[in-house]
Amino acid sequence: MFVGINRNNQLWNSGTEENPVKTDWDPCPSGWRVPTKAELNSLLQNKSTWTTDESGQGGIWFSGSVPYSIYVPQIFFPGAGHRDYCDGKADYRGRYGRYWSSHADINDASYLSFVYGSTDVRIVGTYYKAFGFSVRCVQVTD
């Protein structure tokens, strides 16, 4: 008889979307945690188009609930590509960005996604957890 693998979908958040709780398995340093799906989604309201920062890295600037301009607080997400789950190669650097959220189900997890040359920036429902997407940590607030 086949016994399924016991998957833990709370490795990065043992709380809820509204009240996240950092776990020992969360890859972020002390005082930081993987953002929830809702937190990443809140960034989508105001953003730049694909741009290149002062270091030459392509990506997108987000300003969250504040209308985007160069004069407001922003966060830059580089188009870092990903590590492929089949062969471990780093692919698509400078072409797209994919950033994990702490939201997961049996085989998949939700992530923020954007592609070079496209204005489509969105939260994708789920994708294989085996892909090596980036993580952009958020500061834990008490």
Tab-separated table of C-alpha atoms in Angstrom:
chain	number	residue	atom	x	y	z
A	1	MET	CA	0.000	0.000	0.000
A	2	PHE	CA	1.244	3.491	-0.901
A	3	VAL	CA	1.410	5.987	1.926
A	4	GLY	CA	1.440	9.647	0.846
A	5	ILE	CA	4.106	12.077	1.955
A	6	ASN	CA	3.162	14.150	4.966
A	7	ARG	CA	3.493	17.727	3.685
A	8	ASN	CA	3.650	20.684	6.028
A	9	ASN	CA	2.002	23.696	4.380
A	10	GLN	CA	2.822	25.922	7.335
A	11	LEU	CA	6.607	25.814	7.052
A	12	TRP	CA	6.826	29.581	6.544
A	13	ASN	CA	3.694	30.729	8.411
A	14	SER	CA	2.078	28.854	11.283
A	15	GLY	CA	-0.493	31.635	11.706
A	16	THR	CA	-3.007	33.054	9.220
A	17	GLU	CA	-2.860	35.553	6.349
A	18	GLU	CA	-4.151	38.220	8.756
A	19	ASN	CA	-1.860	37.247	11.653
A	20	PRO	CA	1.255	35.570	10.254
A	21	VAL	CA	3.619	33.749	12.595
A	22	LYS	CA	7.234	33.189	11.560
A	23	THR	CA	8.414	29.598	11.917
A	24	ASP	CA	11.846	28.079	12.420
A	25	TRP	CA	11.723	26.955	8.752
A	26	ASP	CA	11.157	30.477	7.393
A	27	PRO	CA	14.284	31.336	5.326
A	28	CYS	CA	14.335	35.012	6.380
A	29	PRO	CA	16.731	36.279	9.071
A	30	SER	CA	15.684	37.029	12.632
A	31	GLY	CA	13.221	39.928	12.801
A	32	TRP	CA	12.014	39.255	9.246
A	33	ARG	CA	9.649	36.730	7.610
A	34	VAL	CA	8.286	35.595	4.252
A	35	PRO	CA	5.378	37.888	3.242
A	36	THR	CA	1.821	36.615	3.061
A	37	LYS	CA	-0.096	36.454	-0.203
A	38	ALA	CA	-2.175	39.434	0.985
A	39	GLU	CA	0.952	41.506	1.714
A	40	LEU	CA	2.381	40.886	-1.757
A	41	ASN	CA	-1.021	41.607	-3.282
A	42	SER	CA	-1.117	44.989	-1.501
A	43	LEU	CA	1.950	46.064	-3.503
A	44	LEU	CA	0.178	45.692	-6.845
A	45	GLN	CA	-1.970	48.798	-6.539
A	46	ASN	CA	0.856	51.176	-7.523
A	47	LYS	CA	3.989	50.224	-9.409
A	48	SER	CA	6.371	51.236	-12.153
A	49	THR	CA	6.722	49.569	-15.511
A	50	TRP	CA	9.793	47.390	-16.068
A	51	THR	CA	12.796	49.577	-15.384
A	52	THR	CA	16.510	49.389	-14.730
A	53	ASP	CA	17.873	50.603	-11.385
A	54	GLU	CA	21.109	52.536	-10.843
A	55	SER	CA	23.124	49.290	-10.688
A	56	GLY	CA	21.854	48.092	-14.078
A	57	GLN	CA	19.441	45.495	-12.655
A	58	GLY	CA	16.058	45.218	-14.396
A	59	GLY	CA	12.860	44.875	-12.379
A	60	ILE	CA	9.859	46.745	-11.019
A	61	TRP	CA	9.439	49.389	-8.303
A	62	PHE	CA	6.376	49.082	-6.031
A	63	SER	CA	4.898	51.817	-3.847
A	64	GLY	CA	1.913	49.916	-2.447
A	65	SER	CA	-1.043	52.083	-1.459
A	66	VAL	CA	0.738	55.342	-2.363
A	67	PRO	CA	0.508	56.473	-6.013
A	68	TYR	CA	3.816	55.635	-7.699
A	69	SER	CA	6.300	58.441	-8.359
A	70	ILE	CA	10.014	58.855	-7.812
A	71	TYR	CA	9.266	60.957	-4.706
A	72	VAL	CA	7.452	58.330	-2.588
A	73	PRO	CA	8.814	55.362	-0.590
A	74	GLN	CA	9.299	52.358	-2.844
A	75	ILE	CA	10.676	48.841	-2.897
A	76	PHE	CA	12.499	47.329	-5.883
A	77	PHE	CA	11.958	43.732	-6.960
A	78	PRO	CA	14.663	42.614	-9.406
A	79	GLY	CA	13.902	40.368	-12.358
A	80	ALA	CA	15.917	37.599	-10.720
A	81	GLY	CA	14.615	34.613	-12.699
A	82	HIS	CA	14.474	31.281	-10.867
A	83	ARG	CA	16.186	27.967	-10.211
A	84	ASP	CA	14.603	25.240	-12.350
A	85	TYR	CA	13.200	22.273	-10.450
A	86	CYS	CA	14.268	19.759	-13.126
A	87	ASP	CA	17.955	20.546	-13.549
A	88	GLY	CA	18.753	23.192	-10.915
A	89	LYS	CA	19.868	25.751	-13.512
A	90	ALA	CA	19.355	29.465	-12.915
A	91	ASP	CA	17.016	30.571	-15.717
A	92	TYR	CA	15.542	33.818	-17.032
A	93	ARG	CA	17.663	36.257	-15.031
A	94	GLY	CA	16.791	39.770	-16.107
A	95	ARG	CA	13.648	38.491	-17.870
A	96	TYR	CA	11.153	38.026	-15.054
A	97	GLY	CA	10.638	38.093	-11.318
A	98	ARG	CA	8.828	35.534	-9.224
A	99	TYR	CA	8.620	35.944	-5.452
A	100	TRP	CA	7.176	33.395	-3.041
A	101	SER	CA	4.516	34.198	-0.478
A	102	SER	CA	4.044	32.156	2.695
A	103	HIS	CA	0.702	30.836	1.364
A	104	ALA	CA	0.886	27.156	0.380
A	105	ASP	CA	-1.242	24.089	-0.215
A	106	ILE	CA	-0.374	20.423	-0.797
A	107	ASN	CA	1.929	20.747	-3.831
A	108	ASP	CA	1.977	24.433	-4.664
A	109	ALA	CA	2.511	27.921	-3.261
A	110	SER	CA	1.349	31.410	-4.301
A	111	TYR	CA	3.755	33.991	-5.699
A	112	LEU	CA	4.068	37.478	-7.183
A	113	SER	CA	4.971	37.391	-10.887
A	114	PHE	CA	6.107	39.898	-13.521
A	115	VAL	CA	7.777	39.633	-16.923
A	116	TYR	CA	10.132	41.911	-18.859
A	117	GLY	CA	8.232	44.042	-21.388
A	118	SER	CA	4.799	43.334	-19.890
A	119	THR	CA	2.627	45.510	-17.688
A	120	ASP	CA	1.017	42.386	-16.172
A	121	VAL	CA	2.100	42.109	-12.543
A	122	ARG	CA	-0.012	39.765	-10.460
A	123	ILE	CA	-0.277	37.212	-7.720
A	124	VAL	CA	-0.414	33.761	-9.265
A	125	GLY	CA	-2.612	31.274	-7.467
A	126	THR	CA	-0.117	28.477	-7.105
A	127	TYR	CA	2.939	26.855	-8.633
A	128	TYR	CA	5.227	23.945	-7.822
A	129	LYS	CA	7.113	24.537	-4.594
A	130	ALA	CA	10.137	22.798	-6.125
A	131	PHE	CA	10.916	25.902	-8.221
A	132	GLY	CA	13.556	28.143	-6.679
A	133	PHE	CA	11.763	31.492	-6.799
A	134	SER	CA	13.056	34.498	-4.876
A	135	VAL	CA	11.920	35.546	-1.410
A	136	ARG	CA	11.635	39.216	-0.442
A	137	CYS	CA	11.433	39.296	3.354
A	138	VAL	CA	9.252	41.726	5.326
A	139	GLN	CA	10.102	43.064	8.760
A	140	VAL	CA	8.246	41.503	11.671
A	141	THR	CA	6.247	44.087	13.600
A	142	ASP	CA	5.003	43.618	17.140
